[in-house]
Coordinates of C-alpha atoms and ligand atoms in Angstrom, one line a residue:
M215 CA 7.6 3.2 5.5
C216 CA 5.6 5.8 3.7
G217 CA 4.5 5.3 -0.1
I218 CA 5.0 8.3 -2.2
V219 CA 3.7 8.9 -6.0
G220 CA 4.0 11.9 -8.2
Y221 CA 2.6 12.3 -11.4
V222 CA 2.7 14.9 -14.7
G223 CA 1.0 14.5 -17.8
S224 CA -2.6 14.5 -18.9
D225 CA -5.8 15.2 -17.0
K226 CA -6.0 11.8 -15.0
S227 CA -3.7 12.5 -11.9
V228 CA -6.1 11.6 -9.4
E229 CA -6.5 7.9 -11.1
V230 CA -3.0 7.8 -11.5
L231 CA -2.2 8.7 -7.8
L232 CA -4.9 6.5 -6.3
S233 CA -3.6 3.3 -8.3
G234 CA 0.0 4.1 -7.7
L235 CA -1.0 4.5 -3.8
R236 CA -3.0 1.3 -3.8
R237 CA 0.3 -0.5 -5.0
L238 CA 2.4 1.4 -2.4
E239 CA -0.1 0.8 0.5
Y240 CA 2.0 -1.8 2.0
R241 CA 4.6 0.7 3.0
G242 CA 2.3 2.2 5.3
Y243 CA -1.4 2.4 5.8
D244 CA -1.9 5.0 9.0
S245 CA -3.5 7.7 6.7
A246 CA -3.6 8.5 2.9
G247 CA -3.5 11.9 1.2
I248 CA -3.2 13.6 -2.5
A249 CA -2.8 16.9 -3.8
V250 CA -3.7 17.8 -7.5
I251 CA -3.6 21.1 -9.5
D252 CA -6.8 21.4 -11.4
P253 CA -7.0 22.3 -15.1
H254 CA -7.8 25.8 -13.9
G255 CA -4.7 25.8 -11.9
E256 CA -6.2 25.4 -8.5
L257 CA -4.6 23.1 -5.9
H258 CA -6.7 20.6 -4.2
T259 CA -5.6 18.5 -1.3
R260 CA -7.5 15.6 0.5
K261 CA -6.1 13.5 3.3
R262 CA -7.5 11.3 5.6
A263 CA -6.5 8.9 8.6
G264 CA -7.0 5.4 8.2
K265 CA -6.3 3.2 5.0
L266 CA -6.4 4.0 1.6
Q267 CA -10.1 2.9 1.0
T268 CA -11.2 6.1 3.5
L269 CA -9.6 8.6 1.5
I270 CA -11.1 7.1 -1.6
D271 CA -14.6 7.1 0.0
D272 CA -14.2 10.5 1.0
L273 CA -13.1 11.8 -2.1
D274 CA -16.3 13.9 -3.0
G275 CA -16.2 15.6 -6.2
L276 CA -12.3 15.8 -6.3
A277 CA -12.0 13.2 -9.3
L278 CA -13.7 16.2 -11.3
A279 CA -11.2 18.6 -10.3
N280 CA -8.3 16.0 -11.9
G281 CA -5.7 17.8 -13.7
A282 CA -2.3 17.1 -15.0
T283 CA -0.1 17.3 -11.8
G284 CA -0.3 15.6 -8.6
I285 CA 1.3 13.9 -5.6
G286 CA 0.1 11.2 -3.3
H287 CA 1.3 9.6 -0.1
T288 CA 0.4 6.6 2.2
R289 CA 1.7 7.0 5.7
W290 CA 3.6 5.2 8.4
A291 CA 3.5 7.3 11.3
T292 CA 6.6 8.5 13.0
H293 CA 6.2 12.2 14.5
G294 CA 2.4 12.7 15.3
G295 CA -0.2 10.2 15.6
P296 CA -2.1 8.7 12.4
N297 CA -4.8 11.5 12.4
D298 CA -6.2 13.7 9.3
Q299 CA -3.9 16.5 10.5
N300 CA -0.8 14.7 10.6
A301 CA -1.7 12.9 7.1
H302 CA 0.3 14.3 4.3
P303 CA 0.3 16.4 1.9
H304 CA 1.5 19.4 4.3
L305 CA 0.9 22.9 2.7
G306 CA 3.3 25.8 2.5
D307 CA 3.2 29.3 0.9
D308 CA -0.3 30.1 2.2
G309 CA -1.8 27.0 0.9
K310 CA -0.2 27.5 -2.7
L311 CA 2.2 24.8 -2.0
A312 CA 2.0 20.8 -1.1
L313 CA 4.6 18.6 0.0
I314 CA 4.7 14.9 1.2
H315 CA 7.5 13.3 2.8
N316 CA 9.0 9.8 3.8
G317 CA 11.6 9.3 6.5
I318 CA 12.7 11.5 9.4
I319 CA 14.0 15.1 9.7
E320 CA 16.1 15.0 12.6
N321 CA 16.5 18.8 13.3
F322 CA 13.0 19.4 12.6
A323 CA 12.7 20.7 16.4
E324 CA 15.2 23.2 15.8
L325 CA 14.1 24.5 12.5
K326 CA 10.4 24.6 14.0
R327 CA 11.7 27.0 16.9
E328 CA 13.3 29.0 14.4
L329 CA 10.4 29.3 12.0
L330 CA 8.1 30.5 15.0
E331 CA 10.9 33.0 15.8
N332 CA 11.1 34.4 12.5
N333 CA 7.3 34.4 11.8
P334 CA 5.0 34.8 14.6
D335 CA 2.3 34.7 12.5
I336 CA 2.8 31.1 11.4
V337 CA 0.3 28.2 12.3
F338 CA 1.5 24.6 12.3
A339 CA -1.6 22.5 11.2
S340 CA 0.1 19.2 12.6
E341 CA 3.0 17.6 14.8
T342 CA 4.8 16.5 12.0
D343 CA 8.4 16.9 11.1
S344 CA 7.2 17.2 7.4
E345 CA 5.4 20.5 7.8
V346 CA 8.4 22.2 8.8
A347 CA 9.7 21.3 5.5
A348 CA 6.7 22.4 3.6
L349 CA 6.8 25.6 5.3
L350 CA 10.7 26.3 4.6
V351 CA 10.0 25.3 0.7
G352 CA 7.1 27.9 0.7
I353 CA 9.4 30.7 2.1
E354 CA 12.1 29.8 -0.2
Y355 CA 9.5 29.8 -3.2
R356 CA 8.5 33.3 -2.2
A357 CA 12.2 34.2 -2.6
T358 CA 13.1 32.3 -5.7
K359 CA 10.0 31.8 -7.5
N360 CA 11.3 28.4 -8.6
L361 CA 10.4 25.4 -7.0
A362 CA 13.5 23.3 -7.7
E363 CA 15.8 26.0 -6.3
A364 CA 13.4 26.6 -3.3
L365 CA 13.5 22.6 -2.6
R366 CA 17.3 22.7 -3.1
R367 CA 17.7 25.6 -0.5
T368 CA 15.6 23.7 2.0
V369 CA 17.2 20.2 2.1
A370 CA 20.7 21.9 2.5
R371 CA 19.1 22.5 6.1
L372 CA 17.5 19.5 6.7
H373 CA 19.4 16.6 8.8
G374 CA 18.2 12.9 8.7
A375 CA 16.6 10.9 5.9
F376 CA 14.0 12.0 3.7
T377 CA 12.1 11.6 0.4
L378 CA 10.2 14.8 -0.5
L379 CA 8.0 15.6 -3.4
V380 CA 6.5 18.9 -3.9
L381 CA 4.3 20.9 -6.0
H382 CA 3.3 24.7 -6.7
K383 CA 0.0 26.0 -7.9
D384 CA 2.1 28.6 -9.8
E385 CA 4.2 26.0 -11.6
P386 CA 1.8 23.6 -12.9
G387 CA 3.0 20.6 -14.7
V388 CA 6.1 20.4 -12.4
V389 CA 6.7 18.0 -9.5
V390 CA 10.1 18.2 -7.9
G391 CA 11.4 15.5 -5.9
A392 CA 14.7 15.4 -3.3
R393 CA 16.2 12.2 -1.6
R394 CA 18.8 11.2 0.8
N395 CA 18.8 7.9 2.5
S396 CA 15.2 7.1 1.4
P397 CA 13.9 5.8 -1.8
L398 CA 12.7 7.6 -5.2
V399 CA 12.5 6.4 -8.2
I400 CA 11.7 7.9 -11.7
G401 CA 8.9 6.3 -14.3
L402 CA 9.5 7.7 -18.0
G403 CA 6.1 7.8 -19.9
D404 CA 5.0 9.1 -23.2
G405 CA 4.2 12.8 -22.7
E406 CA 3.8 12.0 -18.7
N407 CA 6.4 11.3 -16.1
F408 CA 6.3 9.5 -12.8
L409 CA 7.9 9.2 -9.5
G410 CA 7.7 6.7 -7.0
S411 CA 9.0 5.3 -3.6
D412 CA 9.6 2.0 -5.8
V413 CA 8.8 1.0 -9.2
A414 CA 5.2 -0.6 -8.1
A415 CA 4.0 3.0 -7.9
F416 CA 4.0 3.3 -11.7
V417 CA 4.6 0.0 -13.4
E418 CA 0.9 -0.3 -14.8
H419 CA 2.1 3.0 -16.8
T420 CA 5.6 2.1 -17.9
R421 CA 8.2 -0.3 -17.6
R422 CA 11.1 2.4 -18.1
A423 CA 12.6 3.7 -15.0
V424 CA 15.5 5.8 -13.9
E425 CA 17.4 5.6 -10.8
I426 CA 17.8 8.6 -8.6
G427 CA 21.2 8.8 -6.6
Q428 CA 21.6 9.9 -3.0
D429 CA 21.6 13.8 -2.4
Q430 CA 19.6 14.6 -5.6
I431 CA 16.9 16.7 -7.1
V432 CA 14.7 15.7 -9.8
T433 CA 12.5 17.9 -11.8
I434 CA 9.6 16.1 -13.7
R435 CA 7.4 17.8 -16.5
P436 CA 5.1 16.0 -19.0
D437 CA 7.9 16.1 -21.5
S438 CA 11.4 16.4 -19.6
V439 CA 13.3 15.0 -16.5
T440 CA 16.2 16.8 -15.0
I441 CA 18.2 15.3 -12.4
T442 CA 20.9 17.7 -10.3
D443 CA 22.8 17.3 -7.0
F444 CA 22.1 19.1 -4.1
D445 CA 24.5 21.8 -5.2
G446 CA 22.2 22.2 -8.7
A447 CA 25.0 20.5 -10.9
P448 CA 23.5 18.3 -13.6
V449 CA 24.2 14.8 -12.7
A450 CA 24.1 11.4 -15.0
S451 CA 21.5 8.8 -14.5
R452 CA 20.8 5.4 -15.5
E453 CA 17.8 3.9 -17.1
F454 CA 16.7 0.5 -16.8
E455 CA 13.6 -1.5 -17.8
I456 CA 11.6 -3.0 -15.0
A457 CA 11.3 -6.8 -14.9
W458 CA 8.1 -6.8 -13.1
D459 CA 4.6 -6.7 -15.0
A460 CA 1.8 -4.8 -13.2
S461 CA -0.2 -7.8 -13.1
A462 CA 2.3 -9.4 -10.9
S463 CA 1.0 -7.1 -8.2
E464 CA -2.6 -7.7 -8.5
K465 CA -4.4 -10.3 -6.0
G466 CA -5.5 -12.1 -9.0
G467 CA -8.5 -13.9 -7.5
W468 CA -6.5 -15.1 -4.2
S469 CA -8.1 -14.0 -0.9
S470 CA -5.0 -12.2 -0.1
F471 CA -1.6 -11.1 -1.4
M472 CA 0.0 -13.3 1.2
A473 CA -1.7 -16.4 0.1
K474 CA -1.2 -15.6 -3.5
E475 CA 2.7 -15.1 -2.8
I476 CA 3.0 -18.2 -0.7
S477 CA 1.4 -19.7 -3.8
E478 CA 4.2 -18.5 -6.0
E479 CA 7.2 -19.7 -3.9
P480 CA 8.2 -22.4 -6.3
E481 CA 8.2 -20.2 -8.9
A482 CA 10.2 -17.6 -6.9
I483 CA 13.1 -20.0 -6.5
A484 CA 12.7 -21.4 -9.9
K485 CA 13.1 -17.9 -11.5
T486 CA 16.1 -17.0 -9.0
L487 CA 18.1 -19.9 -10.4
L488 CA 16.9 -19.6 -13.9
G489 CA 20.1 -18.8 -16.1
R490 CA 22.5 -19.0 -13.2
I491 CA 22.9 -22.8 -13.6
V492 CA 24.7 -24.2 -16.4
D493 CA 26.2 -27.7 -17.2
G494 CA 26.3 -28.3 -13.4
E495 CA 28.2 -24.8 -12.5
V496 CA 27.2 -21.6 -10.9
R497 CA 26.9 -18.7 -13.3
L498 CA 26.7 -15.5 -11.2
H499 CA 28.1 -12.8 -13.8
E500 CA 26.9 -10.1 -11.3
L501 CA 29.9 -11.1 -9.0
D502 CA 32.2 -10.1 -11.9
A503 CA 31.7 -6.6 -10.3
L504 CA 33.8 -7.7 -7.5
G505 CA 36.7 -8.7 -9.5
D506 CA 39.3 -10.8 -7.8
A507 CA 38.0 -10.0 -4.6
L508 CA 36.2 -13.4 -4.0
N509 CA 39.8 -15.3 -4.0
D510 CA 40.9 -13.1 -1.2
I511 CA 38.3 -12.8 1.3
D512 CA 38.9 -14.4 4.5
R513 CA 35.4 -13.6 6.1
V514 CA 31.8 -13.3 5.1
V515 CA 29.5 -11.0 7.2
I516 CA 25.7 -11.3 6.2
L517 CA 23.6 -8.3 7.4
G518 CA 19.7 -8.4 7.4
C519 CA 16.5 -7.9 9.6
G520 CA 13.7 -9.8 10.5
T521 CA 12.9 -12.5 7.9
A522 CA 16.1 -11.5 5.7
A523 CA 18.4 -12.2 8.6
Y524 CA 16.9 -15.7 9.2
S525 CA 17.7 -16.2 5.4
G526 CA 21.3 -15.2 6.3
M527 CA 21.5 -17.7 9.0
L528 CA 20.6 -20.4 6.7
A529 CA 23.2 -19.0 4.4
K530 CA 25.9 -19.3 7.2
Y531 CA 25.3 -23.0 7.5
A532 CA 25.7 -23.4 4.1
I533 CA 28.6 -21.3 3.1
E534 CA 30.6 -22.7 6.0
K535 CA 29.7 -26.2 5.2
W536 CA 30.4 -25.8 1.4
A537 CA 33.0 -23.0 1.0
R538 CA 34.9 -23.5 4.2
I539 CA 34.8 -19.6 5.1
P540 CA 34.0 -18.4 8.3
V541 CA 30.5 -16.5 8.2
D542 CA 28.9 -14.4 10.6
V543 CA 25.1 -13.2 10.3
E544 CA 24.4 -10.2 12.1
L545 CA 21.1 -8.1 12.7
S546 CA 22.1 -4.8 10.6
H547 CA 20.8 -2.2 13.5
E548 CA 23.3 -4.1 15.9
F549 CA 26.2 -4.1 13.5
R550 CA 27.5 -0.7 12.9
Y551 CA 27.1 0.5 16.6
R552 CA 29.5 -2.1 18.0
D553 CA 32.7 -1.2 16.1
P554 CA 32.9 -4.1 14.3
I555 CA 36.1 -6.0 12.8
V556 CA 35.6 -5.4 8.9
N557 CA 38.3 -4.8 6.6
S558 CA 39.1 -5.4 2.7
R559 CA 39.1 -9.2 3.1
T560 CA 35.8 -9.0 4.6
L561 CA 32.8 -9.9 1.9
V562 CA 29.9 -8.1 3.4
V563 CA 26.6 -9.5 2.2
S564 CA 23.4 -7.6 2.9
V565 CA 20.2 -9.4 2.1
S566 CA 17.0 -7.2 1.8
Q567 CA 13.6 -7.7 -0.1
S568 CA 13.1 -4.0 -0.4
G569 CA 16.6 -3.2 -0.7
E570 CA 15.7 0.0 1.3
T571 CA 15.6 -1.2 4.9
M572 CA 17.4 1.8 6.7
D573 CA 19.0 -0.3 9.3
T574 CA 20.6 -2.5 6.4
L575 CA 21.5 0.7 4.4
M576 CA 23.4 2.2 7.1
A577 CA 25.2 -1.0 8.0
V578 CA 26.3 -1.4 4.3
K579 CA 27.5 2.1 4.1
Y580 CA 29.7 1.6 7.6
A581 CA 31.2 -1.4 5.8
V582 CA 32.1 0.3 2.8
Q583 CA 33.5 3.2 4.7
A584 CA 35.5 0.3 6.5
G585 CA 37.0 -1.0 3.3
A586 CA 34.9 -4.1 2.8
R587 CA 33.8 -5.6 -0.3
T588 CA 29.9 -5.6 -0.5
L589 CA 27.2 -7.4 -2.2
A590 CA 23.8 -7.1 -2.0
I591 CA 21.2 -9.7 -2.1
C592 CA 17.8 -7.7 -3.2
N593 CA 14.3 -8.5 -4.9
T594 CA 13.8 -4.7 -5.8
Q595 CA 15.2 -2.9 -8.9
G596 CA 16.6 0.5 -8.6
A597 CA 16.7 0.2 -4.9
T598 CA 19.1 1.9 -2.7
I599 CA 21.0 -0.9 -1.0
P600 CA 22.2 -2.3 -4.3
R601 CA 23.2 1.2 -5.7
E602 CA 25.4 1.5 -2.5
S603 CA 27.0 -1.8 -3.1
D604 CA 29.8 -3.3 -5.2
A605 CA 27.8 -6.0 -6.8
V606 CA 23.9 -7.4 -6.5
I607 CA 22.4 -10.7 -7.1
Y608 CA 18.8 -9.9 -7.8
T609 CA 16.1 -12.4 -6.3
H610 CA 13.5 -13.0 -8.9
A611 CA 10.6 -13.3 -6.7
G612 CA 8.4 -10.5 -8.3
P613 CA 6.7 -7.9 -6.2
E614 CA 5.9 -9.0 -2.6
V615 CA 2.9 -6.7 -1.6
A616 CA 1.7 -8.5 1.7
V617 CA 3.9 -6.8 4.6
A618 CA 5.0 -10.4 6.1
S619 CA 7.9 -11.8 3.8
T620 CA 7.0 -15.2 2.3
K621 CA 8.3 -15.7 -1.4
A622 CA 11.1 -13.6 -1.1
F623 CA 12.6 -15.6 1.8
V624 CA 12.8 -18.6 -0.4
A625 CA 14.2 -16.7 -3.1
Q626 CA 16.8 -15.1 -1.0
V627 CA 18.1 -18.6 0.5
A628 CA 18.1 -19.9 -3.0
A629 CA 20.4 -17.0 -3.9
F630 CA 22.5 -17.4 -0.9
Y631 CA 23.1 -21.0 -2.0
L632 CA 23.9 -20.5 -5.3
L633 CA 26.8 -18.0 -3.6
G634 CA 27.8 -20.7 -1.2
L635 CA 28.4 -23.1 -4.2
H636 CA 30.3 -20.5 -6.1
L637 CA 32.6 -19.7 -3.3
A638 CA 33.1 -23.3 -2.7
D639 CA 34.3 -23.7 -6.5
V640 CA 36.1 -20.4 -6.6
R641 CA 38.2 -21.7 -3.5
G642 CA 38.0 -25.2 -4.5
A643 CA 36.4 -26.6 -1.3
L644 CA 34.0 -29.0 -3.2
S645 CA 34.7 -30.8 -6.2
K646 CA 32.8 -30.1 -9.3
A647 CA 30.8 -33.5 -9.0
E648 CA 29.7 -32.3 -5.4
I649 CA 28.8 -29.0 -6.7
S650 CA 26.6 -30.4 -9.6
G651 CA 25.0 -32.9 -7.1
L652 CA 23.9 -30.2 -4.8
L653 CA 22.8 -27.8 -7.6
E654 CA 20.5 -30.8 -8.7
E655 CA 19.0 -30.7 -5.4
L656 CA 18.4 -27.2 -5.6
Q657 CA 16.7 -27.4 -8.9
A658 CA 14.3 -30.1 -7.5
L659 CA 13.0 -27.8 -4.7
P660 CA 10.2 -25.9 -6.7
D661 CA 8.6 -29.0 -7.6
Q662 CA 9.1 -30.5 -4.0
L663 CA 7.6 -27.4 -2.6
S664 CA 4.7 -27.5 -4.9
T665 CA 3.7 -30.9 -3.4
V666 CA 4.0 -29.3 0.2
L667 CA 1.8 -26.3 -0.8
E668 CA -1.1 -28.9 -1.6
Q669 CA -1.5 -29.2 2.3
H670 CA -2.8 -25.7 2.4
E671 CA -6.6 -26.9 3.3
A672 CA -5.2 -29.2 6.0
I673 CA -2.9 -26.4 7.7
K674 CA -5.9 -24.1 7.4
Q675 CA -8.2 -26.5 9.3
L676 CA -5.6 -27.0 12.0
A677 CA -5.1 -23.3 12.1
G678 CA -9.1 -22.9 12.7
W679 CA -8.9 -25.1 15.7
M680 CA -6.4 -23.0 17.3
T681 CA -8.0 -19.6 17.6
D682 CA -8.1 -19.5 21.1
T683 CA -4.5 -20.4 21.3
R684 CA -2.5 -18.0 23.8
A685 CA 1.1 -18.9 23.0
V686 CA 3.0 -21.2 20.5
L687 CA 6.6 -22.6 20.6
F688 CA 8.8 -23.5 17.5
L689 CA 11.9 -25.7 17.7
G690 CA 14.3 -26.7 15.1
R691 CA 18.0 -27.6 15.2
H692 CA 20.7 -26.6 13.0
A693 CA 19.0 -25.5 9.6
G694 CA 15.7 -26.2 11.4
Y695 CA 16.6 -23.5 13.8
P696 CA 16.0 -20.4 11.4
V697 CA 12.7 -22.1 10.4
A698 CA 11.5 -22.2 13.7
L699 CA 12.7 -18.3 14.1
E700 CA 10.7 -17.7 10.9
G701 CA 7.6 -19.6 12.2
A702 CA 7.4 -17.8 15.4
L703 CA 8.0 -14.4 13.6
K704 CA 5.1 -15.1 11.3
L705 CA 2.6 -15.9 13.8
K706 CA 3.6 -13.0 16.2
E707 CA 3.3 -10.5 13.2
L708 CA -0.1 -12.1 11.6
A709 CA -1.9 -13.5 14.3
Y710 CA -0.7 -11.4 17.3
I711 CA -0.2 -14.6 19.3
H712 CA 2.9 -14.8 21.5
A713 CA 5.2 -17.0 19.9
E714 CA 8.7 -18.2 20.6
G715 CA 11.4 -20.0 18.4
F716 CA 14.1 -22.2 20.1
A717 CA 17.2 -24.3 19.1
A718 CA 15.8 -27.4 20.1
G719 CA 19.0 -28.4 22.4
E720 CA 18.5 -25.1 24.3
L721 CA 15.2 -26.0 25.5
K722 CA 16.6 -27.9 28.7
H723 CA 18.7 -25.0 29.2
G724 CA 15.5 -22.8 30.5
P725 CA 12.7 -22.6 28.0
I726 CA 11.5 -26.1 28.9
A727 CA 10.1 -24.3 31.9
L728 CA 7.2 -23.0 29.4
I729 CA 6.0 -26.4 28.9
E730 CA 2.6 -27.1 30.6
A731 CA -0.1 -29.5 29.5
G732 CA -1.5 -28.8 26.0
Q733 CA 1.2 -26.3 25.1
P734 CA 1.2 -26.2 21.2
V735 CA 5.0 -26.7 19.9
F736 CA 5.6 -27.0 16.2
V737 CA 9.2 -29.1 15.5
V738 CA 11.1 -29.1 12.5
V739 CA 12.0 -32.6 12.4
P740 CA 15.6 -33.0 10.0
S741 CA 15.3 -36.2 7.7
P742 CA 15.9 -39.3 9.2
R743 CA 18.0 -40.1 6.2
A744 CA 20.4 -37.1 6.4
Q745 CA 24.0 -38.1 7.0
D746 CA 24.3 -36.4 10.4
S747 CA 22.8 -37.4 13.9
L748 CA 20.1 -34.5 14.0
H749 CA 17.1 -36.8 13.7
P750 CA 17.4 -38.9 16.9
K751 CA 18.5 -35.5 18.7
V752 CA 15.5 -33.8 17.7
I753 CA 13.4 -37.0 18.2
S754 CA 14.7 -37.0 21.9
N755 CA 13.9 -33.2 22.3
I756 CA 10.2 -34.1 21.3
Q757 CA 10.2 -36.8 23.8
E758 CA 11.3 -34.6 26.5
I759 CA 8.4 -32.2 26.0
R760 CA 5.8 -34.7 25.4
A761 CA 6.6 -35.8 28.6
R762 CA 5.8 -32.8 30.2
G763 CA 2.4 -32.2 28.4
A764 CA 3.2 -30.4 25.2
R765 CA 1.3 -31.0 22.1
I766 CA 3.6 -31.8 19.2
L767 CA 2.8 -30.3 15.7
A768 CA 5.7 -31.9 13.5
I769 CA 7.0 -30.8 10.3
A770 CA 8.7 -34.2 9.2
E771 CA 9.6 -36.1 6.1
Q772 CA 6.6 -38.0 4.5
G773 CA 7.0 -41.7 6.2
D774 CA 9.2 -40.6 9.2
A775 CA 8.1 -43.5 11.2
A776 CA 10.1 -42.1 14.3
V777 CA 7.9 -39.2 14.8
L778 CA 4.5 -40.8 14.3
P779 CA 4.3 -42.0 18.1
Y780 CA 5.0 -39.0 19.6
A781 CA 3.3 -36.2 17.3
D782 CA -0.6 -34.9 17.5
V783 CA -0.2 -33.7 14.0
V784 CA 2.4 -34.4 11.3
I785 CA 2.6 -32.1 8.3
P786 CA 4.8 -34.3 5.6
I787 CA 7.4 -32.7 3.4
P788 CA 9.5 -34.6 0.7
L789 CA 12.7 -36.1 1.4
A790 CA 15.2 -33.1 1.4
S791 CA 18.8 -33.0 2.9
T792 CA 19.6 -30.7 5.9
L793 CA 20.5 -27.7 4.1
F794 CA 17.7 -27.6 1.7
E795 CA 14.7 -29.0 4.0
P796 CA 14.2 -25.3 5.3
L797 CA 12.9 -24.4 1.8
L798 CA 10.0 -27.0 2.2
A799 CA 9.5 -26.6 5.8
V800 CA 8.8 -22.9 6.4
A801 CA 5.8 -22.8 3.7
P802 CA 3.5 -24.7 6.3
L803 CA 4.4 -22.6 9.1
Q804 CA 3.6 -19.3 7.1
I805 CA 0.6 -21.0 5.9
F806 CA -0.4 -21.8 9.5
A807 CA 0.4 -18.0 10.5
M808 CA -1.7 -16.7 8.0
E809 CA -4.6 -19.2 8.2
L810 CA -4.7 -18.5 12.0
A811 CA -4.6 -14.6 11.3
A812 CA -7.6 -15.1 8.7
A813 CA -9.7 -17.1 11.2
K814 CA -9.3 -14.7 14.0
G815 CA -10.7 -12.1 11.2
L816 CA -7.4 -10.1 10.8
D817 CA -5.9 -8.3 8.1
V818 CA -3.2 -10.8 6.9
D819 CA -1.8 -8.5 4.2
Q820 CA -1.5 -5.3 6.6
P821 CA -1.0 -6.2 10.1
R822 CA -1.3 -3.6 12.7
N823 CA 1.8 -1.3 13.4
L824 CA 3.8 -2.7 10.6
A825 CA 5.1 -1.3 7.3
K826 CA 6.9 -3.6 4.6
S827 CA 9.7 -1.3 3.9
V828 CA 11.3 -0.2 7.2
T829 CA 13.0 3.2 6.1
V830 CA 13.6 4.6 9.5
E831 CA 16.3 3.5 12.0
Ligands
LIG223 C1 8.7 -10.2 8.4 C2 9.2 -9.1 7.5 C3 10.2 -8.4 7.8 C4 11.5 -8.2 7.0 C5 12.5 -7.1 7.5 C6 13.7 -6.9 6.3 O1 7.8 -11.0 7.8 O2 8.8 -9.1 6.2 O3 10.9 -8.8 9.3 O4 11.8 -9.4 6.5 O5 11.9 -6.0 7.8 O6 12.8 -6.3 5.3 P1 13.6 -6.3 4.0 O7 14.0 -7.6 3.5 O8 13.1 -5.6 2.9 O9 15.2 -5.7 4.1

């Protein structure tokens, strides 16, 4: 959702804010705005509907105003449409204070009514919940003449989730932030300090970062950082070094971030495995934080949304097969509203690229309250979900900037597979030799995946021929099923084409009625050499739909002769056993969706209506 950046330091705030917003734009791109205090103590704000570039094109002389204190915002609209008025920052204290907000203030209507009753002259310039907070901080500032205290008094009245940053022209060199269930991280510089929704906001200036806990207030000045709780009591904080480097979130010559990130998938898997496989065994020191809990658990519940949830579906197949523990996979937003059965013998594993998805965060909090042990699989250091969990396995996919998740997905699956093999070891469900053999297969995947990516041009050509397609179906069985779902999700979100993923066996129970002459259907075909009967079953499914006119686009093992007679197109992938094949089969579908969207002239990095990090429920 919205991206937030704050800066205090030297007279370069406009540059710092704009470069931070550029790196955060994936969080929302309905509008953008900045507020800076210039060297003469004047407050300037500029905000524009549309993407960040519209704001940049419209800055006029604001760069000249620069100054050492500023805040910036890129918006994903919740309350009020995406126009100039609703863009942030919002003003308070007669224009002397500027505020930016991420999240939703649930009691804003009540607060707004109260503000209007008590201050008949007050004029609201926007339809947002955020402006209420700006006006309230302004009123409190007049009473206290202390920005941190004014914000503290305000947040005590707010319900919901929020990150707020404020500055006031009477306190140059100060930015104050507050957070509840919404992300905010500090960047520590030399004579300058930063705030950001995530570390991407300031990683080009510093690798030193500090986590901010729930319900805390932070005040940054060029040479100091102070953190308190919402009651004003000082709190301890943890500094960490950012593992990403700034160039990792540059496009670097690629046509899109998404193209670059797909090309990084082999590396994302390799880095996630790095140091975690030693002498044919899994080494996950991160799990020490769970103590002996892993010996006692009788069930695993996996929580995630969207693409992350599909990685969880693959984890279910792997963990149940290898460790023989029952696993349930749940969409985070469905989980806590149905009174789920969770107790101290349940290991709840959340999976989230951003580590900020509100639905998943709330589900994790529910699990903690129910007494479960919690483990996060996450790609973003300093994020909220790992902080709220007992332990975390970080995926090392590097920053994912394109809104559609790609390399994070394969890294999540790799991390889950390490977890599955570790659980198998702890519980003695597989022999050391079996585990070592499976780890070898896992380690071979980056090289195998690199050969799949070599087919990018051929897949692009296929996508180019299909720009008029109105609907595409995706079929898979067993581990191929989550891949089918993911292929369909990618096509929907990027190319705005109706797409559905089905378990291949389910087709004859209804969806086969959708098949008519020429209907394109991607089929994820399992290996003919896999030690199970999946392959012939999927070949039969292909025959059933081909007989009804479907156009078959098969992703199949190189040289799979059984597919050739029935497929219109075959995208070959190297041999891999059933559970590992998804890590090779998914990239062609990601590339297909991306290239089809590009051929239609769409923005593949920032699809309409979406934001990368969904921090509202
Ligand atoms: C799809 C996509 C989303 C995310 C989902 C969860 O391409 O990116 O479905 O996977 O919003 O996000 P995280 O992993 O950040 O919790």
